[in-house]
mmCIF file of C-alpha atoms in Angstrom:
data_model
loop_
_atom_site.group_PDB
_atom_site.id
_atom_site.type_symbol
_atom_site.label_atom_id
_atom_site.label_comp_id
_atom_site.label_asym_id
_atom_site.label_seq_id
_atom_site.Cartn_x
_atom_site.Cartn_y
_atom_site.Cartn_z
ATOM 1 C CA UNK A 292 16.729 -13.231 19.336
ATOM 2 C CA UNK A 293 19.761 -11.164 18.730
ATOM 3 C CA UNK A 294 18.685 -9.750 15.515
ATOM 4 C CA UNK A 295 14.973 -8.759 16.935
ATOM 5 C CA UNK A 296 17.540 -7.208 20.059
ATOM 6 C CA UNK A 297 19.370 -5.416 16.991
ATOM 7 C CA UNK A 298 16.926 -3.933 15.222
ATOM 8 C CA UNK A 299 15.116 -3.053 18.057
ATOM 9 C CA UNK A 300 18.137 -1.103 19.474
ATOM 10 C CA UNK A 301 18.115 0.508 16.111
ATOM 11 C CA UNK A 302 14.407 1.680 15.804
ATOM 12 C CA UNK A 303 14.621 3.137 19.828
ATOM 13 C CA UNK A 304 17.977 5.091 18.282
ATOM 14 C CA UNK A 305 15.524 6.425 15.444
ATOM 15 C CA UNK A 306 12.905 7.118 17.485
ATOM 16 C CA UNK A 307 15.030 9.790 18.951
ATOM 17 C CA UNK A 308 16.133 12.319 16.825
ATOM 18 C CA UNK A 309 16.107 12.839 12.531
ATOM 19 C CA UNK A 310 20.451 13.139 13.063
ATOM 20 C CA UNK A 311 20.300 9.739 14.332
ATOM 21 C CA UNK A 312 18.159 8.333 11.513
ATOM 22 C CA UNK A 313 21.075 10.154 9.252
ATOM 23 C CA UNK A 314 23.666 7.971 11.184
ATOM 24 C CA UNK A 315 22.084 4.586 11.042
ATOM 25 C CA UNK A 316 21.680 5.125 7.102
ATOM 26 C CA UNK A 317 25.307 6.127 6.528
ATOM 27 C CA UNK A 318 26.433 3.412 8.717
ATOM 28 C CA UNK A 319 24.823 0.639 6.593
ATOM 29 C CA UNK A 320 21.734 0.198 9.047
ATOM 30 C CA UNK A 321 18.701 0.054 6.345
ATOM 31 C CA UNK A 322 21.006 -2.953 4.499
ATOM 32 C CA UNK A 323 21.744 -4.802 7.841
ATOM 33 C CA UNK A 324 17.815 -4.544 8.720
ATOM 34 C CA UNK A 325 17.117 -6.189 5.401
ATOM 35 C CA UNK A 326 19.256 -8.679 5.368
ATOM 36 C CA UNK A 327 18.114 -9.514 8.745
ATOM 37 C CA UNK A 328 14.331 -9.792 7.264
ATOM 38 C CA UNK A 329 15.413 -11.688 4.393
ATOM 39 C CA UNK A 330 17.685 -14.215 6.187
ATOM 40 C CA UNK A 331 15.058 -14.543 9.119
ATOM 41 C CA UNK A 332 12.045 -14.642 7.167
ATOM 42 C CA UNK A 333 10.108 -16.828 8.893
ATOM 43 C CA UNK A 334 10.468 -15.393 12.321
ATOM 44 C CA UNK A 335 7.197 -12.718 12.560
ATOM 45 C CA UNK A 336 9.235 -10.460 15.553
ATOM 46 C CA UNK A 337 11.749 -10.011 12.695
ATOM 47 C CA UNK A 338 9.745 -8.984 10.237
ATOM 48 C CA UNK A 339 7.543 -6.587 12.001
ATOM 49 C CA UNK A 340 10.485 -5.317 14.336
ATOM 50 C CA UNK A 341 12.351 -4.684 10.604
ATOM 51 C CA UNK A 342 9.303 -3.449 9.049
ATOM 52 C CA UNK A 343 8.476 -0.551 11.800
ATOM 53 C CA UNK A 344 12.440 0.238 12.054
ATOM 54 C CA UNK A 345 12.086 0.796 7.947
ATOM 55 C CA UNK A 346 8.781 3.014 8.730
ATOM 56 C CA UNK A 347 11.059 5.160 11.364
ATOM 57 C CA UNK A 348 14.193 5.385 9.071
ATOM 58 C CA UNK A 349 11.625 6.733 5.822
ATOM 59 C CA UNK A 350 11.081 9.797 7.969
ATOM 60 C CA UNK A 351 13.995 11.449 6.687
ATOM 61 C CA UNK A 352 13.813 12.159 3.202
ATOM 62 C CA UNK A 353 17.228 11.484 2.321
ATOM 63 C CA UNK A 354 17.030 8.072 3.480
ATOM 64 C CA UNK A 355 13.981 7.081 1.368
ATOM 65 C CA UNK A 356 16.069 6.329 -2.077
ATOM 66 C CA UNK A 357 18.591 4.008 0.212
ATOM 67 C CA UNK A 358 15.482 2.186 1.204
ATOM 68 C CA UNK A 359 13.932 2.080 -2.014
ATOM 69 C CA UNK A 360 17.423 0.489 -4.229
ATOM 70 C CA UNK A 361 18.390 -1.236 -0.959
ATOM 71 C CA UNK A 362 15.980 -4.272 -1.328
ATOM 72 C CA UNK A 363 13.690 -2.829 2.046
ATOM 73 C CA UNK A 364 10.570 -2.627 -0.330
ATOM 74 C CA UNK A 365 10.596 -6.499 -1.717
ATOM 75 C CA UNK A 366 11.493 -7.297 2.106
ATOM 76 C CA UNK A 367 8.226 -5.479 3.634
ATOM 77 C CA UNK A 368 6.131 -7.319 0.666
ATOM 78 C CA UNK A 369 7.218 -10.995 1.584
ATOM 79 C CA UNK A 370 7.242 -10.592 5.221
ATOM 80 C CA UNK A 371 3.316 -9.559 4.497
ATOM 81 C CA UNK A 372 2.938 -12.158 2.005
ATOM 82 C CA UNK A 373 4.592 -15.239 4.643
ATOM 83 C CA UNK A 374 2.914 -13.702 7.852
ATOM 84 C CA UNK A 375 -0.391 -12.555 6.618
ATOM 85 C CA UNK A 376 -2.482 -13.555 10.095
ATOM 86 C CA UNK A 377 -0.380 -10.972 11.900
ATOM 87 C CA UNK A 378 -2.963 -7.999 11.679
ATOM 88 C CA UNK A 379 -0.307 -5.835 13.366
ATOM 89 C CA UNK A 380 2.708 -6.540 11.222
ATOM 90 C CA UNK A 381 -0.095 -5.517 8.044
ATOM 91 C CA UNK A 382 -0.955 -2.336 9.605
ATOM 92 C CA UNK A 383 2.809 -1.519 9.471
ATOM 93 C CA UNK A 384 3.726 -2.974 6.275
ATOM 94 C CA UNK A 385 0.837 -0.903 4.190
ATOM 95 C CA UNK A 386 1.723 2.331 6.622
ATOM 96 C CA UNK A 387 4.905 1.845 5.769
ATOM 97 C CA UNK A 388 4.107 1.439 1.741
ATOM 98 C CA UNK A 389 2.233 4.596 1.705
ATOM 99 C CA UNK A 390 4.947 6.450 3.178
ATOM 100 C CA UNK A 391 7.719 5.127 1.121
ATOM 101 C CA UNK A 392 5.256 5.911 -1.622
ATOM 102 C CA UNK A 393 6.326 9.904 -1.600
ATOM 103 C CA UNK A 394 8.977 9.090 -3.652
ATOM 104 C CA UNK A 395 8.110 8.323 -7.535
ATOM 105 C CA UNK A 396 10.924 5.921 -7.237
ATOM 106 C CA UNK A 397 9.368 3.900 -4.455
ATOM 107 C CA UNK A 398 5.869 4.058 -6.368
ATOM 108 C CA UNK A 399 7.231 2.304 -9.551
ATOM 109 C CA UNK A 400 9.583 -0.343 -7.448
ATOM 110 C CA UNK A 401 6.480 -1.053 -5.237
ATOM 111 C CA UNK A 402 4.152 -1.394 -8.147
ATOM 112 C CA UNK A 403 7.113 -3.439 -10.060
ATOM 113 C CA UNK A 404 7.386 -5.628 -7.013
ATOM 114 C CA UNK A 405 3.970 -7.066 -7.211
ATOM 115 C CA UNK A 406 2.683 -4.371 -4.601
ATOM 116 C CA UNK A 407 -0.770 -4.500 -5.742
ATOM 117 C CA UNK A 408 -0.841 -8.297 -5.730
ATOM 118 C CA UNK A 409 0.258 -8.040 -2.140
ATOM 119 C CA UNK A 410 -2.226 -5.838 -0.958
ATOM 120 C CA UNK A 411 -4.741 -7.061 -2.518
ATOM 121 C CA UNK A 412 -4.136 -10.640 -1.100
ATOM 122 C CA UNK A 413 -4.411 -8.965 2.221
ATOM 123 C CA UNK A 414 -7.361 -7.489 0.952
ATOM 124 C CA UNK A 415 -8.724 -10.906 0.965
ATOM 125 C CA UNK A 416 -7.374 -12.349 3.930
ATOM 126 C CA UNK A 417 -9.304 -9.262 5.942
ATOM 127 C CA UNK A 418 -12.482 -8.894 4.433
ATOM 128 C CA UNK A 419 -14.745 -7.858 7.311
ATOM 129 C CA UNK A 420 -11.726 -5.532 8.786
ATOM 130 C CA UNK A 421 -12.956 -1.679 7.765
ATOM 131 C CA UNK A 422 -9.969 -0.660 9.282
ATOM 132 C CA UNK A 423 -7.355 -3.005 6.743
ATOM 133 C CA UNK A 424 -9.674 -2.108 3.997
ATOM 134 C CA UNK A 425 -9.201 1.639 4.777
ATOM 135 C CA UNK A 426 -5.348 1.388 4.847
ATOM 136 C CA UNK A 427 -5.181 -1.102 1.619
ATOM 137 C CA UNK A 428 -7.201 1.046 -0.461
ATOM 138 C CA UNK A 429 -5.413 4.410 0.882
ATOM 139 C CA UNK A 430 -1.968 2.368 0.087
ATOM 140 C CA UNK A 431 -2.622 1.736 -3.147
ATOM 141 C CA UNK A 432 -3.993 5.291 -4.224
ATOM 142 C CA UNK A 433 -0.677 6.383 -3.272
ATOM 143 C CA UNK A 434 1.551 3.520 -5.235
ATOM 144 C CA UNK A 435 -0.613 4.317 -8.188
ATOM 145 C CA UNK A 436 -0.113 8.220 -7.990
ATOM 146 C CA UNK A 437 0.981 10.126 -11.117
ATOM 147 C CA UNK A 438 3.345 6.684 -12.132
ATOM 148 C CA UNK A 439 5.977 7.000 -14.647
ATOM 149 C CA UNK A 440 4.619 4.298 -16.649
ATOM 150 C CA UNK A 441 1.160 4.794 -18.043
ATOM 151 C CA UNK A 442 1.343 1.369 -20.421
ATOM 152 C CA UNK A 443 1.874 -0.253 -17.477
ATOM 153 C CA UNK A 444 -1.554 -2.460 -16.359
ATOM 154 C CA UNK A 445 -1.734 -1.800 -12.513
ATOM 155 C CA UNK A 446 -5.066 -4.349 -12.108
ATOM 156 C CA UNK A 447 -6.294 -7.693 -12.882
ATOM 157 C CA UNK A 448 -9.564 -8.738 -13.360
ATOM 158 C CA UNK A 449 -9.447 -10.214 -9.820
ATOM 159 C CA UNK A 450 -7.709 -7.108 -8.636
ATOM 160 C CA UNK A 451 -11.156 -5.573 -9.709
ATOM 161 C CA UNK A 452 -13.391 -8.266 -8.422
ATOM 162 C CA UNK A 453 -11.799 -7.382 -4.918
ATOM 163 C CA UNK A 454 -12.340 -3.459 -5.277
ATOM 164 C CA UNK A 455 -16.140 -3.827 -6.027
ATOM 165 C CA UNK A 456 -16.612 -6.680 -3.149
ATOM 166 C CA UNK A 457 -14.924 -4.088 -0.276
ATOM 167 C CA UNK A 458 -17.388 -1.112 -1.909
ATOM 168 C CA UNK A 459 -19.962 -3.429 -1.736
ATOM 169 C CA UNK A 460 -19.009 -4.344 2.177
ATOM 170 C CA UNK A 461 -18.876 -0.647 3.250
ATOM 171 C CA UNK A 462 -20.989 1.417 1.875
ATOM 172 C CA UNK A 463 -20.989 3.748 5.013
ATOM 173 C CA UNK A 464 -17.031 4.353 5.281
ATOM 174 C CA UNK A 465 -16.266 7.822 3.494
ATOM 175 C CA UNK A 466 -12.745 7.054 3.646
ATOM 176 C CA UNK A 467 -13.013 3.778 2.267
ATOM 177 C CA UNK A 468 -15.158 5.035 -0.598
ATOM 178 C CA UNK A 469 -12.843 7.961 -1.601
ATOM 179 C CA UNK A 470 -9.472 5.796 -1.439
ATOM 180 C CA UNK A 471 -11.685 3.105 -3.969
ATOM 181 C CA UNK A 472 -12.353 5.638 -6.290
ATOM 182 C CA UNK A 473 -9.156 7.689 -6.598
ATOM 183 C CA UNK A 474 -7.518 4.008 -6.889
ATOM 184 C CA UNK A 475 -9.755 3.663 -9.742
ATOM 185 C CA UNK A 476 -8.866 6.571 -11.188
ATOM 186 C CA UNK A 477 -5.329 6.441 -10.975
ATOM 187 C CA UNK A 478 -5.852 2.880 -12.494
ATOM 188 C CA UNK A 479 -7.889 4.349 -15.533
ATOM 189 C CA UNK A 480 -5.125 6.456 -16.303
ATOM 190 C CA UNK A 481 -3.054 3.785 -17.898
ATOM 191 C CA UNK A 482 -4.929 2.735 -20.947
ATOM 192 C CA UNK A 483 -4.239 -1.464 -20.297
ATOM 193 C CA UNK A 484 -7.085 -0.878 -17.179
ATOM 194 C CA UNK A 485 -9.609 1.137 -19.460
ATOM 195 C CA UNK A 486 -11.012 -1.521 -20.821
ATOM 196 C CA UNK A 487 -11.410 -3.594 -17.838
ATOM 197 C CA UNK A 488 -12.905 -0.837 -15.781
ATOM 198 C CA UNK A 489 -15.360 0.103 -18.042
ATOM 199 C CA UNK A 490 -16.424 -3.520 -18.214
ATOM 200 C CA UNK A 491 -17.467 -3.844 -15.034
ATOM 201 C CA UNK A 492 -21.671 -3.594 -14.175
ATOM 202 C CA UNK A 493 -21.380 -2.803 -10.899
ATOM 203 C CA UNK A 494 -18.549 0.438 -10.344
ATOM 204 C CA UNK A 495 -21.774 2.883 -12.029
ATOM 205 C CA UNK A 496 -23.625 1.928 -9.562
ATOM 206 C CA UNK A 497 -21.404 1.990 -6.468
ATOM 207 C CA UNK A 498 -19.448 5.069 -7.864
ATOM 208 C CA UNK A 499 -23.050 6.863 -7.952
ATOM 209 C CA UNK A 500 -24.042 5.089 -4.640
ATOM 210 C CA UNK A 501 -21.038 6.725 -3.254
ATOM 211 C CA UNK A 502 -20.727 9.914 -4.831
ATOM 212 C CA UNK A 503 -24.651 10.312 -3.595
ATOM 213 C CA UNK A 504 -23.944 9.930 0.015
ATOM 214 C CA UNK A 505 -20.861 11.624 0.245
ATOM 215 C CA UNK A 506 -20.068 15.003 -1.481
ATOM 216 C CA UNK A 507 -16.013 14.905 -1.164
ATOM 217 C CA UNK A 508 -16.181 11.824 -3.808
ATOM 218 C CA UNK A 509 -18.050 13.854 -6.579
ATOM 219 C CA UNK A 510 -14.880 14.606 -8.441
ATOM 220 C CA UNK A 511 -13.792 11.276 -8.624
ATOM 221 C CA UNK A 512 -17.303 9.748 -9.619
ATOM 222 C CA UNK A 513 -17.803 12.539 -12.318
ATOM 223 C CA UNK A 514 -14.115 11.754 -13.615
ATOM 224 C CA UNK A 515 -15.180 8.000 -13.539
ATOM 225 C CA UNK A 516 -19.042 7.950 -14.939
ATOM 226 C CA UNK A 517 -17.255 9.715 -17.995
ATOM 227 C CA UNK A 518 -15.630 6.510 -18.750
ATOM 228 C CA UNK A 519 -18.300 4.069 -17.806
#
């Protein structure tokens, strides 16, 4: 109870102005919140209390780099991975991904983490939820944006089973759609996921399907078809 009172008090300081942000950073804040998560792990008001505090703190710029080499990122992924009925505390962990995820620093530490592992276990856990899938896929467009690492393989086989099932599931979200194939693309980049992507039967089809019905995914399906 007092470290949900803690961080609490800490996210209502954030919430009111960038200087105090500044303040909690410099006064060790972001490392106090995480070792409250990681200590308190199995307590869900912890991890989602710590988790949106994180979110607040990320607003200012300067703090992001704190966050990312101050353990916050591995913190946000297990608290998903240990509480993943909470709906709510996943809506904040993959906003709060996709934010950190300005930073190229973030991107590689996420994707180094086991990010894409995480979300995609989500993935999983909330199938029939457009709204998850919309934030998952958006998420992990943005961890796999312009990474440092190109020989790095971003996606699994399963990881690519998953993509095609959600495309498959909602064929009528635009959103969804565009976030699948940009992730796709980003993926394609890195030579270790040609191969695998280009395997697969089904992404012609869907990447067509989708391009078809929805004119702001032509780029991405005309970037992917040349690969298929």
């Amino acid at each position: 109870k007092v470290q949900i009172q803690g961080i609490s008090a800490l996210l209502n300081l954030c919430s009111k102005s960038h200087s105090n942000k500044d303040a909690v950073a410099r006064l060790s804040g972001i490392s106090a919140i995480v070792d409250s998560m990681v200590n308190h792990l199995g307590c869900v008001l912890v991890q989602e209390t710590g988790i949106n505090a994180i979110q607040s703190l990320s607003d200012l710029g300067a703090n992001q780099l704190t966050i990312a080499e101050g353990g916050a990122i591995q913190a946000i992924m297990n608290g998903m991975k240990m509480h993943q009925p909470t709906k709510s505390l996943q809506i904040e962990g993959l906003d709060t991904l996709m934010k950190l995820a300005s930073m190229e620093v973030s991107r590689g530490l996420i994707v180094d983490c086991g990010g894409v592992d995480t979300i995609v276990e989500i993935m999983c856990v909330y199938k029939i939820d457009e709204n998850i899938q919309q934030k998952a896929f958006a998420t992990l467009t943005s961890i796999t944006d312009n990474l440092q690492n190109r020989e790095a393989r971003i996606m699994s086989a399963n990881h690519l089973n998953t993509v095609v099932d959600i495309m498959k599931r909602f064929p009528a979200s635009e959103k969804l759609q565009l976030s699948a194939c940009t992730f796709l693309q980003n993926c394609i980049d890195a030579p270790l996921n040609s191969d695998l992507i280009r395997g697969n039967a089904f992404l012609p089809v869907l990447v067509q399907s989708a391009a078809t019905k929805f004119p702001s995914i032509e780029e991405q399906a005309q970037y992917l078809v040349s690969f298929f």
